Amino acid sequence: MHMETIVHKVQFCVIGGGMAGICAAIAAARHGVRTLIMQERPVFGGNASSEIRMWICGAREAETGLIEEIRLENLYRNTYANYSVWDSVLYEKVQNQENLTALLNCSCLDAETKDGRIVSVTGWQMTTQRFHKIEADFFADCSGDSILAPLTGAEFRQGREAASEFGESLAPAAADKKTMGLSCLIQARETDSPRKFIPPAWANVYPDDGFFTNRDHTLVGNQNFWWMELGGDQDSIGDTEKLRDELLKVAFGVWDHIKNRGDHGADNWELEWVGFLPGKRESRRYMGDYILNQTDVQSGGKFDDIAAFGGWPIDDHHPGGFLHQGPPNISITPDQPYGIPLRSLYSRNISNLWFAGRNISATHIGLSSTRVMATCATLGQAVGTAVSAALRHGCTEVRETASRYFREIQTMLMDDDCYLPGLRRASWPLARTAHLVSSGAGDPENLRNGTDRALGGASNCWKCRIGDTAEYDFGDSVPLHEVRLVFDSDLERNRLMMPANFFKGGKKLAPPETLVSSFELLADGKSVFRTESNHQRLVRIPLDIRARKLVLRVCGFAGSERTTGGVFSFDVR
Ligand SMILES: Cc1cc2nc3c(=O)[nH]c(=O)nc-3n(C[C@H](O)[C@H](O)[C@H](O)COP(=O)(O)OP(=O)(O)OC[C@H]3O[C@@H](n4cnc5c(N)ncnc54)[C@H](O)[C@@H]3O)c2cc1C
């Protein structure tokens, strides 16, 4: 007997629906690419989803583009920082996206290759008991564990490089197979009265604080128990199930210690949630044409083909994890954001395979910084955008796409509000050549200077008050097709949105107060667009009109008391 196989023919197939995978899929679909994303879980988000509950971290310099859009949507919709609402934000971003098909609960387990290319991949969907076979021009592996590496023969590495190979001072003297470990997180809730906790008989017992040297386990601030980590000296793929069993013993044992073994100020706290799906930090890393390493991370990574940036510290965890008595990690922050090149995002020996996420072409030390999810999301957006450029030019190879079209890919990314350090977006010719005036004291030239964030002491922002206007005069009546606005979403805000533990009174989310929530566009004095409910930084408004003058009028900010704010970009074509 055979199980049914459904065949899908698309242009681009993404495996894995973590933050990297969904951004790759959405970016491609928005640029007109028929895309399919296969995700083995019922929810999107990978380690950020309700199943694992890690925060989305990134560089000190905020990531924008799709990840900022997703964050702002969550701030708007998810007032009480609820994990199911967060799942639904990610779910609808994918499900409501034109050109994008999602296969949930579907695990990729096979691939067909010919002449160094992937022809198709196949997944098993557990809920329907069907196989899905996807034929596509390009594939992106965003599965974290790089499932397409063993299935296609794409080159990969697992483990730590020797210091001498890339001149990495932080790498071990000799190469080994060790990685960072896995974790099952826990979350706790503060209540009004004392709560008992009876540990399962199989939980580990930690009678005193001796086990917790260097591991803060007080219920204050942003404690999320990330140091409950095991498996760095085992096989972080093959041993996952065994490690999960050990991690659960640790998780329940740590909570038993906090509740029952010494005063941890936790009498009124109860266990809210335990992750039964281990979060993974590191396993297979693909090999691309460039292997990003410690020097790049620490010297600003200047690449012609920059496609994204990183900036999280070199945050390398000891492979012994919780069993290692010394500090659980080293954390060394780079002085500046560093570029990540397109050449680190495609396979060097499979000619239609891209990747994004923690599996990119980086050394172990490089990965220890690139692995955070806001960085992964921007890598995904770069890959999806690159695929759309390739298809537009009829280009079939990843290497050729990157080498011939990287400038165009960078332009597309910056138009889509991605920040590429060292590059400046060219505002569109119509806006650039028009006469621009504004009311109020702010400098309107900032609206078309191509930099949409404060940088090097310059605000790059048109400072405005409620009622202020900025006006383009094109000298003659011209066709207008699109307006692109970038509002101030306060990139300096605390970008950790979701709670680690649930304190009494709860955490409340809201759009940044600085954001323009209400504005109007007027063409030759006539209103052509108005909204009172904007909650996004990048806003693109399609138009189909002719006009000589186009005015942006600011009518209100997200902070109800707020009367002043800023706009970074007012572009038109
Ligand atoms: C405990 C822990 C703490 C961390 N702390 C932070 C933090 O505070 N902030 C931060 O930003 N990062 C943190 N990280 C790192 C970060 O979570 C990962 O590096 C990041 O999630 C990698 O993103 P990704 O999209 O590549 O993979 P993932 O988030 O793992 O997403 C990959 C998705 O692909 C799916 N998938 C896998 N195989 C298949 C298959 N065969 N078919 C279909 N789908 C598949 C997976 O189920 C998963 O949903 C932490 C990691 C761990 C484990």
XYZ file of C-alpha atoms and ligand atoms in Angstrom:
626
model
C 0.000 0.000 0.000
C 1.214 3.500 -0.784
C 0.430 6.763 0.898
C -0.804 9.552 -1.352
C 1.728 12.100 -2.680
C 0.638 15.629 -3.569
C 2.917 17.402 -6.061
C 3.432 21.199 -5.856
C 5.236 23.191 -8.540
C 6.535 26.543 -7.323
C 9.452 28.836 -8.048
C 10.903 28.864 -4.537
C 10.631 26.363 -1.699
C 11.646 27.218 1.859
C 12.236 24.433 4.390
C 11.723 25.503 8.000
C 9.425 28.187 9.402
C 11.572 29.836 12.058
C 12.191 33.581 11.852
C 14.690 33.078 9.002
C 12.371 30.851 6.973
C 9.263 32.994 7.260
C 11.178 36.139 6.307
C 12.727 34.370 3.296
C 9.314 33.151 2.154
C 7.460 36.434 2.719
C 10.180 38.521 1.034
C 10.154 36.346 -2.077
C 6.350 36.182 -2.243
C 6.056 39.971 -1.908
C 8.385 40.319 -4.884
C 6.060 38.149 -6.951
C 7.726 34.747 -6.527
C 5.416 31.714 -6.243
C 6.675 30.379 -2.931
C 5.987 27.444 -0.627
C 7.155 27.094 2.956
C 7.306 23.695 4.648
C 7.306 23.772 8.428
C 7.321 20.665 10.582
C 5.609 22.294 13.578
C 1.999 23.534 13.943
C 3.261 27.082 14.575
C 5.832 29.370 12.978
C 8.706 31.098 14.695
C 11.045 28.211 15.576
C 12.843 29.081 18.788
C 10.756 32.274 19.107
C 7.423 30.410 18.965
C 5.248 29.502 21.944
C 6.792 26.030 21.788
C 10.293 27.237 22.747
C 9.871 30.884 23.863
C 13.215 32.531 23.209
C 13.416 36.263 22.796
C 14.251 37.705 19.418
C 17.596 39.408 19.979
C 19.865 41.157 17.559
C 22.502 43.817 17.162
C 22.579 47.002 19.219
C 21.719 48.808 15.968
C 18.128 47.751 15.371
C 17.221 45.446 12.503
C 14.436 46.845 10.345
C 12.603 45.422 7.335
C 10.338 42.408 7.883
C 11.466 41.713 11.441
C 10.543 45.255 12.507
C 7.185 44.905 10.727
C 6.499 41.681 12.639
C 7.564 43.208 15.947
C 5.390 46.290 15.416
C 2.421 44.120 14.494
C 2.897 42.208 17.740
C 3.202 45.402 19.786
C -0.073 46.605 18.266
C -2.048 43.374 18.492
C -0.644 41.598 21.510
C -1.420 44.015 24.354
C -0.965 41.436 27.118
C 2.126 39.749 25.619
C 0.337 36.454 25.152
C 2.220 33.652 23.402
C -0.796 32.357 21.470
C -1.449 35.841 20.113
C 2.220 36.032 19.119
C 1.874 32.681 17.292
C -1.180 34.078 15.510
C 0.732 37.176 14.362
C 3.348 34.967 12.693
C 0.684 32.590 11.367
C -1.288 35.347 9.641
C 1.839 37.014 8.203
C 2.453 33.770 6.325
C -1.111 32.586 5.680
C -2.381 35.949 4.411
C 0.560 36.519 2.113
C -0.274 36.440 -1.574
C 1.918 34.031 -3.631
C 2.766 32.007 -0.508
C 1.569 28.481 0.326
C 2.278 27.052 3.768
C 2.513 23.369 4.623
C 2.385 23.072 8.397
C 3.060 19.864 10.321
C 5.093 18.762 7.326
C 8.641 17.496 7.801
C 11.113 17.415 4.928
C 12.685 13.955 4.695
C 13.799 13.431 1.122
C 15.278 15.286 -1.835
C 15.997 14.513 -5.438
C 19.090 16.034 -7.084
C 20.437 16.054 -10.621
C 23.697 17.553 -11.908
C 24.415 19.356 -8.641
C 20.922 20.885 -8.382
C 17.916 20.079 -6.252
C 14.992 19.018 -8.416
C 12.465 18.374 -5.655
C 12.068 17.846 -1.945
C 9.502 15.691 -0.172
C 7.910 16.098 3.222
C 5.621 13.964 5.361
C 2.563 15.742 6.732
C 1.576 13.945 9.898
C -1.933 15.403 10.184
C -3.056 14.313 6.699
C -0.872 11.216 6.350
C 0.319 12.443 2.977
C 3.600 13.073 1.301
C 4.105 16.471 -0.331
C 6.616 16.688 -3.145
C 7.755 20.195 -4.076
C 9.452 20.972 -7.371
C 11.067 24.401 -7.477
C 13.717 26.506 -9.209
C 15.360 27.494 -5.933
C 15.345 26.077 -2.421
C 16.278 27.672 0.887
C 17.135 25.547 3.883
C 16.043 27.463 6.976
C 15.563 24.357 9.100
C 18.299 25.181 11.611
C 19.580 21.582 11.453
C 20.251 21.852 7.675
C 18.126 18.853 6.704
C 18.991 19.344 3.019
C 22.706 18.837 3.667
C 22.563 15.083 4.252
C 19.745 14.744 1.711
C 21.567 16.500 -1.149
C 25.280 16.211 -0.439
C 25.622 19.952 0.164
C 28.876 20.549 2.043
C 28.589 21.324 5.743
C 30.539 21.345 8.971
C 29.651 20.399 12.517
C 31.815 21.372 15.467
C 34.505 23.925 16.270
C 37.339 25.016 14.006
C 40.935 25.068 15.240
C 42.090 28.597 16.097
C 44.744 28.413 13.378
C 42.326 27.744 10.502
C 40.872 31.258 10.405
C 43.173 32.950 12.882
C 40.425 32.966 15.530
C 41.790 33.753 18.987
C 38.602 32.539 20.671
C 38.523 29.124 18.976
C 40.056 26.018 20.610
C 43.627 25.052 19.692
C 42.461 21.854 18.016
C 39.287 21.338 15.984
C 36.631 19.161 17.614
C 33.028 18.076 17.137
C 31.657 20.101 20.043
C 28.833 22.616 19.667
C 26.692 24.792 21.900
C 23.994 22.790 23.668
C 20.199 22.471 23.739
C 17.792 23.860 26.343
C 14.244 23.240 27.544
C 13.156 26.527 29.086
C 10.765 27.136 31.972
C 8.498 30.070 32.776
C 6.971 30.978 36.141
C 4.000 33.077 37.210
C 3.713 35.346 40.259
C 0.476 34.886 42.206
C -1.269 36.451 45.245
C -0.809 33.558 47.629
C 1.716 30.814 48.430
C 1.943 28.008 45.871
C 3.211 24.477 46.532
C 5.289 22.516 44.085
C 5.652 18.726 44.226
C 8.441 17.699 41.856
C 8.148 14.571 39.741
C 10.079 11.679 41.287
C 12.368 11.585 38.238
C 13.449 15.240 38.439
C 17.076 15.934 39.315
C 17.711 17.018 42.894
C 19.791 20.131 43.535
C 19.936 20.357 47.340
C 21.894 23.595 47.569
C 23.172 26.529 45.534
C 26.454 24.727 44.775
C 25.132 23.641 41.388
C 24.268 27.178 40.457
C 27.654 28.894 40.579
C 27.587 31.434 37.751
C 23.857 30.640 37.120
C 21.529 33.354 38.373
C 18.287 31.667 39.386
C 16.460 34.474 41.123
C 13.045 35.432 39.796
C 13.890 39.015 39.000
C 14.158 40.917 35.747
C 14.611 38.962 32.568
C 15.501 35.569 34.012
C 14.777 32.939 31.383
C 16.932 30.017 32.546
C 18.833 29.812 29.246
C 21.764 28.252 31.093
C 19.858 24.982 31.609
C 21.848 23.658 28.677
C 23.110 20.202 27.732
C 24.413 18.337 24.722
C 27.276 20.452 23.402
C 29.606 17.490 23.805
C 27.118 15.045 22.265
C 25.451 14.905 18.836
C 23.077 17.883 18.831
C 20.921 16.214 16.180
C 21.155 12.451 16.775
C 20.962 12.704 20.558
C 18.087 15.214 20.722
C 15.466 12.871 22.203
C 17.844 11.549 24.845
C 18.899 15.120 25.660
C 15.266 16.230 25.970
C 14.771 13.610 28.711
C 17.830 14.912 30.569
C 16.798 18.552 30.071
C 13.343 17.872 31.539
C 14.983 16.354 34.614
C 17.049 19.546 34.895
C 14.077 21.861 34.297
C 11.830 20.306 36.944
C 14.812 19.897 39.283
C 15.733 23.584 38.986
C 12.169 24.615 39.749
C 12.082 22.223 42.727
C 15.315 23.847 43.960
C 13.868 27.340 43.620
C 10.614 26.415 45.385
C 11.686 23.892 47.968
C 15.406 24.109 48.658
C 16.397 27.462 50.139
C 14.785 30.874 50.141
C 14.544 32.178 46.598
C 11.692 34.607 47.265
C 9.489 32.254 45.235
C 6.718 31.351 47.725
C 4.040 33.085 45.665
C 5.327 31.805 42.339
C 4.004 28.841 40.374
C 5.338 26.954 37.402
C 3.561 28.297 34.322
C 5.168 26.401 31.471
C 7.948 23.962 30.590
C 9.205 23.584 27.020
C 9.076 19.943 25.969
C 10.633 20.727 22.602
C 14.315 21.499 23.130
C 15.619 24.675 21.564
C 18.773 24.118 19.537
C 21.688 26.502 19.288
C 24.002 24.795 16.861
C 24.345 21.780 14.613
C 25.223 21.603 10.881
C 26.575 24.760 9.263
C 26.553 24.864 5.474
C 29.664 25.801 3.562
C 29.232 28.673 1.133
C 31.672 30.616 -0.990
C 32.597 32.657 2.079
C 32.924 31.466 5.684
C 32.211 34.328 8.072
C 34.595 34.254 11.031
C 35.723 36.013 14.207
C 37.792 38.607 12.338
C 34.762 39.665 10.279
C 32.602 39.938 13.383
C 35.193 42.052 15.176
C 36.305 44.260 12.290
C 32.995 45.440 10.859
C 32.765 42.809 8.085
C 33.156 45.081 5.077
C 31.859 43.185 2.043
C 30.852 44.473 -1.405
C 28.036 41.930 -1.403
C 26.761 42.764 2.096
C 23.221 41.400 2.434
C 22.542 41.863 6.168
C 24.361 42.804 9.337
C 25.042 41.317 12.734
C 26.108 42.839 16.023
C 25.133 40.482 18.835
C 28.147 39.623 21.001
C 30.348 36.656 20.273
C 28.270 34.606 22.696
C 29.947 31.218 22.766
C 28.543 28.732 25.253
C 30.701 26.147 26.934
C 29.920 22.714 25.399
C 29.578 21.266 28.907
C 26.559 23.531 29.486
C 24.947 23.166 32.900
C 27.469 20.489 33.896
C 30.351 22.921 33.452
C 30.983 24.676 36.760
C 32.667 27.761 35.287
C 30.882 30.588 33.454
C 28.360 29.186 30.958
C 29.477 31.448 28.109
C 31.809 34.149 26.934
C 30.227 37.343 25.624
C 32.310 39.833 23.660
C 30.443 42.661 21.962
C 31.784 43.894 18.612
C 32.511 47.653 18.499
C 30.369 48.154 15.416
C 27.826 46.229 13.372
C 29.420 43.869 10.849
C 28.307 42.984 7.346
C 27.291 39.465 6.316
C 27.875 38.741 2.621
C 25.531 37.021 0.181
C 28.375 34.545 -0.405
C 27.741 33.126 3.085
C 24.095 32.400 2.217
C 24.362 29.866 -0.616
C 25.868 26.426 -1.012
C 29.226 26.149 -2.680
C 28.376 22.846 -4.349
C 24.579 22.728 -4.872
C 23.780 25.373 -7.450
C 20.198 26.257 -6.475
C 20.449 26.025 -2.671
C 20.307 29.067 -0.391
C 20.203 29.006 3.391
C 19.436 31.429 6.215
C 19.358 31.189 9.986
C 21.817 29.541 12.334
C 23.046 27.253 9.540
C 24.799 29.871 7.364
C 28.372 29.593 6.194
C 30.188 30.773 9.304
C 32.742 29.318 11.680
C 31.606 28.175 15.110
C 32.822 31.502 16.526
C 31.132 33.473 13.732
C 27.882 31.617 14.368
C 28.045 32.418 18.081
C 27.217 36.009 17.055
C 25.120 35.584 13.873
C 22.741 33.048 15.439
C 20.322 35.459 17.130
C 16.895 35.604 15.591
C 16.649 39.223 14.430
C 19.881 38.639 12.511
C 18.506 35.326 11.190
C 15.339 37.136 10.042
C 17.316 39.693 8.020
C 19.347 36.878 6.460
C 16.068 35.261 5.433
C 14.809 38.491 3.916
C 18.054 38.776 1.930
C 17.705 35.240 0.575
C 14.055 35.681 -0.463
C 14.935 38.960 -2.156
C 17.914 37.396 -3.961
C 15.706 34.612 -5.303
C 13.269 37.168 -6.739
C 16.146 39.004 -8.463
C 17.440 35.738 -9.926
C 14.054 34.774 -11.323
C 13.520 38.229 -12.815
C 16.776 37.880 -14.739
C 16.241 34.228 -15.659
C 19.330 33.351 -13.656
C 19.347 29.744 -12.436
C 22.458 29.626 -10.228
C 22.960 30.963 -6.729
C 26.599 31.919 -7.279
C 25.830 33.840 -10.459
C 22.874 35.557 -8.772
C 25.100 36.826 -5.988
C 27.994 37.924 -8.171
C 25.969 39.609 -10.942
C 22.987 41.044 -9.101
C 24.167 41.895 -5.599
C 23.810 45.665 -6.177
C 20.225 45.229 -7.310
C 19.488 42.934 -4.344
C 20.924 45.566 -1.989
C 18.749 48.263 -3.564
C 15.654 46.090 -3.141
C 16.534 45.326 0.464
C 17.042 48.986 1.314
C 13.791 49.939 -0.423
C 12.183 47.322 1.825
C 13.685 49.130 4.836
C 16.598 46.795 5.542
C 19.656 48.538 6.921
C 22.973 47.723 5.250
C 25.794 49.473 7.150
C 28.012 51.456 4.835
C 25.401 51.779 2.076
C 22.946 54.578 1.536
C 19.614 54.116 -0.190
C 19.098 56.259 -3.289
C 15.739 57.981 -3.011
C 13.592 57.642 -6.124
C 14.374 60.104 -8.976
C 10.996 61.867 -8.888
C 11.377 62.780 -5.211
C 15.052 63.597 -5.619
C 14.467 66.204 -8.318
C 11.263 67.784 -6.973
C 11.098 71.029 -4.987
C 10.571 70.128 -1.309
C 9.251 72.425 1.435
C 7.771 71.802 4.853
C 6.016 73.626 7.658
C 7.554 73.587 11.144
C 11.213 73.777 12.074
C 12.391 70.314 10.943
C 14.707 69.882 7.939
C 12.658 68.225 5.154
C 15.815 67.201 3.244
C 16.100 64.370 5.764
C 13.012 62.897 4.087
C 15.039 62.057 0.982
C 18.623 61.697 2.237
C 18.517 57.894 1.963
C 19.255 57.174 5.631
C 16.258 56.089 7.644
C 17.709 56.034 11.152
C 19.825 58.187 13.444
C 23.453 57.613 12.538
C 26.772 59.168 13.533
C 25.102 61.968 15.504
C 22.690 62.912 12.685
C 18.988 62.360 13.336
C 18.201 61.855 9.593
C 14.665 62.592 10.611
C 12.192 65.314 9.640
C 11.062 66.507 13.086
C 7.384 67.400 12.988
C 4.372 68.355 15.101
C 0.743 67.395 14.677
C -0.545 69.343 11.669
C 2.864 69.795 9.985
C 3.146 69.178 6.254
C 5.908 68.292 3.796
C 5.231 69.100 0.151
C 6.782 67.991 -3.136
C 6.273 70.226 -6.174
C 7.140 68.337 -9.365
C 6.836 71.475 -11.540
C 4.238 69.855 -13.744
C 1.493 67.275 -13.447
C 3.167 63.829 -13.336
C 1.913 60.267 -12.866
C 2.280 59.022 -9.260
C 2.258 55.274 -8.552
C 3.632 54.766 -5.087
C 4.516 56.600 -1.907
C 7.036 55.145 0.517
C 7.047 56.442 4.080
C 9.290 55.518 6.979
C 8.083 56.657 10.386
C 9.991 56.763 13.654
C 9.329 53.524 15.560
C 11.896 54.454 18.226
C 14.644 52.012 17.314
C 16.231 52.710 20.719
C 13.258 51.109 22.512
C 13.657 47.839 24.420
C 13.046 45.318 21.655
C 12.601 42.283 23.931
C 8.837 41.949 23.611
C 7.675 38.689 25.073
C 7.906 37.842 28.778
C 10.361 35.399 30.340
C 8.306 35.124 33.540
C 4.860 36.467 34.323
C 5.026 39.118 37.018
C 1.881 40.314 38.817
C 0.408 43.220 36.918
C 1.706 41.700 33.712
C 3.665 43.070 30.856
C 1.833 45.397 28.483
C 2.786 45.929 24.876
C 1.899 48.962 22.773
C 3.153 50.580 19.583
C 6.064 53.000 20.141
C 4.724 56.405 21.179
C 6.860 58.190 18.578
C 5.174 56.461 15.659
C 2.981 58.555 13.365
C -0.370 56.798 13.730
C -2.496 59.206 11.746
C -1.594 60.941 8.489
C -2.987 62.090 5.175
C -1.698 62.423 1.607
C -3.056 65.265 -0.511
C -2.517 65.506 -4.270
C -3.100 69.013 -5.658
C -5.123 69.778 -2.518
C -7.322 66.657 -2.700
C -7.068 63.897 -0.100
C -5.912 60.660 -1.766
C -5.103 58.624 1.354
C -5.851 58.932 5.051
C -5.431 56.616 8.020
C -5.921 56.903 11.768
C -4.565 53.473 12.654
C -1.036 53.199 11.345
C 1.212 51.066 13.505
C 4.041 50.405 11.062
C 7.403 52.036 10.401
C 7.550 51.290 6.654
C 4.322 52.188 4.861
C 3.929 51.807 1.108
C 0.868 53.320 -0.502
C -0.031 52.456 -4.088
C -1.436 55.411 -6.077
C -2.836 55.709 -9.561
C -3.079 59.475 -10.083
C -1.488 62.480 -11.749
C -0.592 65.561 -9.736
C 1.821 68.457 -9.603
C 1.956 68.685 -5.826
C 1.952 65.944 -3.216
C 1.619 66.753 0.473
C 2.145 64.578 3.550
C 0.217 65.887 6.548
C 0.996 64.444 9.992
C -2.203 64.157 12.039
C -1.266 62.214 15.196
C 1.127 59.941 17.041
C 0.701 56.545 18.730
C 1.384 58.099 22.135
C -1.936 59.762 22.945
C -0.240 62.666 24.754
C 2.386 63.107 22.109
C 2.429 66.169 19.847
C 5.876 65.876 18.234
C 7.707 63.108 16.410
C 9.558 62.365 13.224
C 9.474 60.943 9.717
C 12.589 59.418 8.099
C 11.431 59.006 4.528
C 8.793 60.448 2.198
C 9.546 59.051 -1.214
C 7.438 58.931 -4.335
C 7.549 57.450 -7.807
C 17.840 27.989 24.715
C 18.212 28.937 23.640
C 18.309 30.267 23.938
C 18.536 31.189 22.941
N 18.475 32.511 23.243
C 18.313 33.388 22.235
C 17.880 34.710 22.510
O 17.679 35.122 23.652
N 17.694 35.518 21.457
C 17.895 35.106 20.172
O 17.650 35.879 19.250
N 18.338 33.877 19.896
C 18.524 33.005 20.899
N 18.925 31.727 20.633
C 19.389 31.367 19.284
C 18.281 31.289 18.277
O 17.099 30.868 18.900
C 18.604 30.370 17.097
O 19.893 30.571 16.640
C 17.613 30.669 15.999
O 16.339 30.242 16.422
C 17.944 30.071 14.681
O 16.923 30.453 13.797
P 16.498 29.515 12.593
O 15.361 30.172 11.900
O 17.716 29.171 11.842
O 16.063 28.160 13.309
P 14.834 27.790 14.228
O 14.384 28.911 15.060
O 15.224 26.511 14.917
O 13.692 27.471 13.165
C 13.808 26.392 12.272
C 12.438 25.778 12.063
O 12.555 24.765 11.056
C 11.820 23.632 11.446
N 12.394 22.437 10.814
C 13.502 21.770 11.197
N 13.686 20.684 10.423
C 12.667 20.677 9.524
C 12.308 19.785 8.479
N 13.028 18.685 8.211
N 11.190 20.060 7.761
C 10.433 21.161 8.041
N 10.729 22.023 9.047
C 11.847 21.783 9.770
C 11.970 23.611 12.964
O 10.943 22.884 13.576
C 11.906 25.099 13.312
O 10.594 25.511 13.570
C 18.760 30.756 21.615
C 18.734 29.409 21.310
C 18.455 28.492 22.312
C 18.361 27.058 21.963
